[in-house]
């Protein structure tokens, strides 16, 4: 039976790339009554130097954000990765069938380690942990943005290697394709990069928790090009096209409709139109997030219950893996 798994890191405020590329897809799957398991992957968030207090705060904030976006913990399993110790145990087992050469080629590792003098081992192993996250639940489908495709490929390879060596255990996890427009929302400061939580420049993203003023200011400063017309051309005009994509999502209008309505505007004035629409779209979500944030007890109870449900499934797989590897001796 199909089962969907996805994860999100509590490294910072959730931005529209996360929302369009991941969370809104999860809501759709939830509404279709899919078997959906979502993890706040906090163990991934310690692969780079971090502040423990901030991480704890981010975990609660992310939980409130996911609920505020419409995820319903009675319909999906929403849990915190570090509460289910089977993730790191399976990661070890999969690490033993991974090669250093294979991991060294992954683009995210290259990007995130580029500016580091001392590269943490965890950053290198990260994609193996991600494979463990998925395989632990025998997920068949993984909705992710474009940045994660190579990691899913690695996960498929590891599943294959494990099944071949130790007997059929894991179903092949497939990526769930997201419509191209939203699979890679660009940074406002550099439209060749994706929008990221961990980008040090806060002006590079639009966060769900940003004030209207901040959103308008950041969009106004968004890097576009020297052509003044508003046209959609992601190849040659990634900056303005990025804004049009987000604007289109926020209003439900087609890209053509938006360009038509902006015929008499230059990109500078168009930015204000887009910003207003985006602010209006986010407002009710923000209000809902704020309400959840006021009830920390409830957030903790959601995570505790989700952790129990996830553990139940994870323990079964881990036991099977241990048996297959000859670790748990049976009499
Ligand atoms: P970090 O910078 O800490 O890696 P991130 O912004 O890349 O943060 P993740 O938690 O790594 O966010 O990813 C969560 C989900 O959001 C993943 O499914 C990922 O593919 C998706 N995602 C992240 N950035 C974008 C983006 N710019 N456009 C579309 N989807 C995105
Ligand atoms: Mg990321």
Coordinates of C-alpha atoms and ligand atoms in Angstrom, one line a residue:
X1 CA 0.0 0.0 0.0
X2 CA 1.2 3.5 -0.8
X3 CA 2.8 5.4 2.1
X4 CA 4.1 8.9 1.9
X5 CA 7.1 10.2 4.0
X6 CA 8.6 13.6 4.1
X7 CA 10.6 15.7 6.4
X8 CA 11.5 19.3 7.2
X9 CA 14.3 20.7 9.2
X10 CA 13.8 23.0 12.2
X11 CA 16.7 25.2 11.1
X12 CA 14.8 28.5 10.9
X13 CA 11.6 30.2 9.9
X14 CA 9.6 28.5 7.2
X15 CA 9.7 30.3 3.9
X16 CA 7.5 30.2 0.8
X17 CA 9.8 27.7 -0.9
X18 CA 9.1 25.2 1.9
X19 CA 5.4 26.1 1.7
X20 CA 4.9 25.9 -2.0
X21 CA 7.4 23.1 -2.6
X22 CA 6.5 20.9 0.4
X23 CA 3.9 21.9 3.0
X24 CA 1.1 22.8 0.5
X25 CA 1.7 19.4 -1.2
X26 CA 1.4 17.6 2.1
X27 CA -1.9 19.3 2.8
X28 CA -3.2 18.1 -0.6
X29 CA -2.1 14.5 0.2
X30 CA -3.7 14.8 3.7
X31 CA -7.0 15.9 2.0
X32 CA -6.8 12.9 -0.3
X33 CA -6.6 10.7 2.8
X34 CA -3.1 9.4 1.9
X35 CA -1.1 7.5 4.5
X36 CA 1.2 10.4 5.4
X37 CA 4.1 10.5 7.8
X38 CA 5.8 13.8 8.4
X39 CA 9.0 14.3 10.4
X40 CA 10.5 17.4 12.0
X41 CA 14.0 16.2 11.2
X42 CA 15.9 17.8 14.1
X43 CA 18.9 15.4 13.9
X44 CA 19.6 16.9 10.5
X45 CA 19.6 20.3 12.0
X46 CA 22.7 19.6 14.1
X47 CA 24.9 18.7 11.2
X48 CA 26.1 22.3 11.2
X49 CA 27.0 24.2 14.3
X50 CA 23.8 25.3 16.1
X51 CA 22.5 27.0 19.2
X52 CA 20.5 24.4 21.4
X53 CA 18.1 27.0 22.8
X54 CA 17.3 28.2 19.3
X55 CA 16.8 24.7 18.0
X56 CA 14.3 23.9 20.7
X57 CA 12.4 27.1 20.0
X58 CA 12.5 26.3 16.3
X59 CA 11.0 22.8 16.8
X60 CA 8.0 24.3 18.6
X61 CA 7.7 27.1 16.1
X62 CA 7.8 24.6 13.2
X63 CA 5.2 22.5 14.9
X64 CA 2.9 25.5 15.2
X65 CA 3.6 26.5 11.6
X66 CA 2.7 23.1 10.2
X67 CA -0.5 23.0 12.2
X68 CA -1.2 26.6 11.3
X69 CA -0.8 25.7 7.6
X70 CA -3.5 23.1 8.0
X71 CA -1.9 19.8 8.9
X72 CA -4.1 17.8 11.1
X73 CA -2.4 15.5 13.6
X74 CA -5.4 13.2 13.7
X75 CA -5.0 12.5 10.0
X76 CA -1.2 12.4 9.6
X77 CA 1.6 11.2 11.8
X78 CA 3.5 14.3 12.7
X79 CA 6.6 13.7 14.9
X80 CA 10.0 14.8 15.9
X81 CA 12.8 12.6 14.5
X82 CA 15.0 12.6 17.7
X83 CA 12.1 11.0 19.6
X84 CA 12.4 7.8 17.5
X85 CA 15.8 6.4 18.1
X86 CA 15.4 3.8 15.3
X87 CA 16.4 6.6 12.8
X88 CA 20.0 6.7 14.0
X89 CA 20.2 2.9 14.4
X90 CA 19.0 2.3 10.8
X91 CA 21.3 5.1 9.6
X92 CA 24.3 3.1 11.0
X93 CA 23.2 -0.1 9.3
X94 CA 22.8 1.8 6.0
X95 CA 26.0 3.6 6.5
X96 CA 27.8 0.3 6.5
X97 CA 26.6 -0.4 2.9
X98 CA 27.3 3.1 1.7
X99 CA 30.6 4.2 0.2
X100 CA 32.5 7.4 0.9
X101 CA 33.0 8.0 -2.8
X102 CA 29.2 8.0 -3.5
X103 CA 28.4 10.4 -0.6
X104 CA 31.2 12.9 -1.6
X105 CA 29.5 13.6 -4.9
X106 CA 26.2 14.8 -3.6
X107 CA 25.6 18.4 -4.4
X108 CA 24.1 19.5 -1.1
X109 CA 27.2 18.2 0.7
X110 CA 29.4 20.1 -1.7
X111 CA 27.5 23.3 -1.2
X112 CA 27.1 23.2 2.5
X113 CA 30.7 22.1 3.1
X114 CA 32.3 24.6 0.6
X115 CA 32.9 27.3 3.2
X116 CA 33.9 25.1 6.1
X117 CA 37.4 24.5 7.3
X118 CA 36.4 21.6 9.4
X119 CA 33.6 19.5 7.9
X120 CA 31.5 17.6 10.5
X121 CA 31.1 13.9 9.8
X122 CA 27.4 14.3 10.3
X123 CA 27.1 16.6 7.3
X124 CA 28.7 14.0 5.2
X125 CA 26.4 11.2 6.5
X126 CA 23.3 13.3 6.4
X127 CA 21.9 11.7 3.2
X128 CA 22.3 8.3 4.8
X129 CA 20.2 9.4 7.7
X130 CA 17.7 10.8 5.3
X131 CA 17.5 7.4 3.5
X132 CA 17.0 5.8 7.0
X133 CA 14.1 8.3 7.7
X134 CA 12.3 7.1 4.5
X135 CA 13.1 3.4 4.6
X136 CA 12.2 3.0 8.3
X137 CA 8.6 3.5 7.4
X138 CA 8.8 1.5 4.2
X139 CA 7.6 4.7 2.4
X140 CA 6.7 4.2 -1.3
X141 CA 6.5 7.9 -2.1
X142 CA 8.5 11.0 -1.1
X143 CA 7.3 14.5 -2.1
X144 CA 10.3 16.8 -2.2
X145 CA 11.6 19.8 -4.0
X146 CA 14.2 19.6 -6.7
X147 CA 17.1 20.1 -4.3
X148 CA 16.4 16.7 -2.8
X149 CA 16.1 14.5 -5.9
X150 CA 19.7 13.2 -5.7
X151 CA 19.2 12.2 -2.1
X152 CA 16.2 10.2 -3.0
X153 CA 18.2 8.5 -5.7
X154 CA 20.8 7.5 -3.1
X155 CA 18.0 6.2 -0.9
X156 CA 16.7 4.0 -3.8
X157 CA 20.2 2.7 -4.3
X158 CA 20.6 1.8 -0.7
X159 CA 17.3 0.1 -0.6
X160 CA 18.3 -2.0 -3.7
X161 CA 21.7 -2.9 -2.2
X162 CA 20.1 -3.9 1.1
X163 CA 17.4 -6.0 -0.6
X164 CA 19.9 -7.7 -2.8
X165 CA 22.3 -8.6 -0.1
X166 CA 20.0 -9.4 2.8
X167 CA 16.6 -10.3 1.2
X168 CA 13.6 -8.2 0.2
X169 CA 13.0 -5.7 2.9
X170 CA 12.3 -2.2 1.6
X171 CA 9.9 -1.2 -1.1
X172 CA 11.4 1.2 -3.7
X173 CA 10.6 4.8 -2.6
X174 CA 9.5 7.0 -5.5
X175 CA 9.7 10.8 -5.7
X176 CA 6.4 12.5 -5.9
X177 CA 6.9 15.1 -8.6
X178 CA 5.7 18.6 -7.7
X179 CA 4.7 20.9 -10.6
X180 CA 7.9 22.4 -11.9
X181 CA 7.1 26.0 -11.1
X182 CA 7.0 25.3 -7.4
X183 CA 9.7 22.7 -7.0
X184 CA 12.4 25.3 -6.8
X185 CA 11.4 28.7 -5.5
X186 CA 14.4 31.0 -5.9
X187 CA 16.3 33.2 -3.5
X188 CA 15.1 36.9 -3.7
X189 CA 18.8 38.0 -3.6
X190 CA 20.1 35.6 -6.2
X191 CA 17.6 34.0 -8.5
X192 CA 20.1 31.3 -9.5
X193 CA 20.0 29.9 -5.9
X194 CA 17.0 28.3 -4.2
X195 CA 15.3 30.1 -1.3
X196 CA 16.7 28.5 1.9
X197 CA 16.1 28.7 5.6
X198 CA 19.8 28.6 6.3
X199 CA 20.8 31.4 3.9
X200 CA 22.4 34.0 6.2
X201 CA 20.7 36.9 4.3
X202 CA 17.2 37.3 5.6
X203 CA 16.3 39.4 2.7
X204 CA 16.7 36.4 0.5
X205 CA 13.4 34.8 1.6
X206 CA 9.8 35.4 2.4
X207 CA 8.9 33.7 5.7
X208 CA 5.4 32.7 6.8
X209 CA 6.1 34.6 10.0
X210 CA 7.4 37.8 8.4
X211 CA 5.5 41.1 9.1
X212 CA 3.7 42.6 6.0
X213 CA 6.3 45.4 6.1
X214 CA 9.2 43.0 5.9
X215 CA 7.6 41.1 3.1
X216 CA 6.9 44.2 1.0
X217 CA 10.4 45.5 1.7
X218 CA 12.1 42.2 0.7
X219 CA 10.1 41.9 -2.5
X220 CA 10.8 45.5 -3.4
X221 CA 14.5 44.7 -3.1
X222 CA 14.3 41.4 -4.9
X223 CA 16.9 41.1 -7.6
X224 CA 15.3 41.2 -11.1
X225 CA 16.9 42.3 -14.3
X226 CA 17.1 45.4 -16.5
X227 CA 14.0 44.7 -18.6
X228 CA 11.1 46.7 -17.3
X229 CA 8.2 44.7 -18.8
X230 CA 6.6 41.9 -16.7
X231 CA 7.0 38.7 -18.6
X232 CA 7.3 35.1 -17.5
X233 CA 10.5 33.5 -18.7
X234 CA 12.1 31.4 -16.0
X235 CA 15.1 30.5 -18.2
X236 CA 16.2 34.1 -19.1
X237 CA 14.4 36.1 -16.5
X238 CA 14.5 33.9 -13.3
X239 CA 14.1 36.8 -10.9
X240 CA 10.8 38.3 -12.1
X241 CA 9.5 34.9 -13.1
X242 CA 10.0 33.7 -9.5
X243 CA 7.8 36.5 -8.2
X244 CA 5.2 35.7 -10.8
X245 CA 5.1 32.0 -9.8
X246 CA 4.6 32.9 -6.1
X247 CA 2.0 35.5 -7.0
X248 CA 0.2 33.0 -9.1
X249 CA 0.1 30.5 -6.3
X250 CA -1.1 33.1 -3.8
X251 CA -4.0 34.3 -6.0
X252 CA -4.9 31.1 -8.0
X253 CA -4.5 33.2 -11.2
X254 CA -2.6 31.8 -14.1
X255 CA 0.8 33.2 -15.0
X256 CA -0.7 34.5 -18.3
X257 CA -3.4 36.3 -16.4
X258 CA -0.9 38.0 -14.1
X259 CA 1.3 39.2 -16.9
X260 CA -1.8 40.5 -18.8
X261 CA -2.9 42.5 -15.7
X262 CA 0.6 43.8 -15.3
X263 CA 0.9 45.0 -18.9
X264 CA 0.9 48.7 -18.0
X265 CA 3.3 48.2 -15.1
X266 CA 7.1 48.1 -14.9
X267 CA 8.7 45.5 -12.7
X268 CA 9.3 48.0 -9.9
X269 CA 5.6 48.8 -9.6
X270 CA 4.6 45.2 -10.3
X271 CA 6.5 44.2 -7.2
X272 CA 4.1 46.1 -5.0
X273 CA 1.1 44.3 -6.6
X274 CA 2.7 40.9 -6.1
X275 CA 3.7 41.8 -2.5
X276 CA 0.2 42.9 -1.6
X277 CA -1.3 39.7 -2.9
X278 CA 1.3 37.6 -1.1
X279 CA 0.8 39.4 2.2
X280 CA -3.0 38.9 1.9
X281 CA -2.5 35.2 1.2
X282 CA -0.3 34.6 4.2
X283 CA -2.3 36.7 6.7
X284 CA -4.8 34.0 7.8
X285 CA -2.0 31.4 8.0
X286 CA 0.0 33.8 10.2
X287 CA -3.0 34.3 12.5
X288 CA -3.4 30.6 12.9
X289 CA 0.3 30.0 13.6
X290 CA 0.2 32.7 16.3
X291 CA -2.7 30.9 18.0
X292 CA -1.0 27.6 18.1
X293 CA 2.2 29.2 19.4
X294 CA 0.2 30.4 22.4
X295 CA -0.5 26.9 23.5
X296 CA 2.9 25.2 24.0
X297 CA 1.3 22.4 26.1
X298 CA -0.8 21.4 23.1
X299 CA 2.2 21.5 20.7
X300 CA 4.2 19.2 23.0
X301 CA 1.3 16.8 23.3
X302 CA 1.0 16.6 19.5
X303 CA 4.7 15.8 19.2
X304 CA 4.5 13.2 22.0
X305 CA 1.6 11.4 20.4
X306 CA 3.1 11.5 16.9
X307 CA 6.4 10.1 18.4
X308 CA 4.6 7.2 19.8
X309 CA 2.8 6.4 16.6
X310 CA 6.0 6.7 14.6
X311 CA 8.0 4.5 17.0
X312 CA 5.5 1.7 16.7
X313 CA 6.0 1.4 13.0
X314 CA 9.8 2.1 13.2
X315 CA 10.5 -0.5 15.8
X316 CA 9.0 -3.3 13.6
X317 CA 11.2 -2.3 10.7
X318 CA 14.3 -2.0 12.8
X319 CA 13.8 -5.5 14.3
X320 CA 13.4 -6.9 10.8
X321 CA 16.6 -5.2 9.7
X322 CA 18.5 -6.5 12.8
X323 CA 17.3 -10.0 12.1
X324 CA 18.3 -9.8 8.4
X325 CA 21.7 -8.6 9.3
X326 CA 22.2 -11.4 11.8
X327 CA 22.4 -8.9 14.7
X328 CA 19.5 -10.1 16.8
X329 CA 20.3 -13.8 17.3
X330 CA 17.1 -15.9 17.3
X331 CA 17.0 -19.2 19.2
Ligands
LIG1 P1 18.0 24.4 4.9 O1 18.6 25.7 4.3 O2 18.2 24.4 6.4 O3 18.5 23.2 4.2 P2 15.6 24.4 3.4 O4 15.0 25.7 3.1 O5 16.4 23.8 2.3 O6 16.5 24.6 4.7 P3 14.5 21.9 4.2 O7 14.0 21.7 5.6 O8 15.9 21.4 3.9 O9 14.5 23.4 3.9 O10 13.5 21.3 3.2 C1 12.1 21.0 3.5 C2 11.4 20.8 2.2 O11 11.2 22.0 1.5 C3 12.0 19.8 1.3 O12 11.0 19.0 0.7 C4 12.6 20.7 0.2 O13 12.7 20.0 -1.0 C5 11.6 21.8 0.2 N1 12.3 23.1 -0.3 C6 13.3 23.7 0.3 N2 13.6 24.8 -0.3 C7 12.8 24.9 -1.4 C8 12.6 25.8 -2.5 N3 13.4 26.9 -2.5 N4 11.6 25.6 -3.4 C9 10.8 24.5 -3.3 N5 11.0 23.6 -2.3 C10 11.9 23.8 -1.4
LIG2 MG1 17.6 22.0 2.7

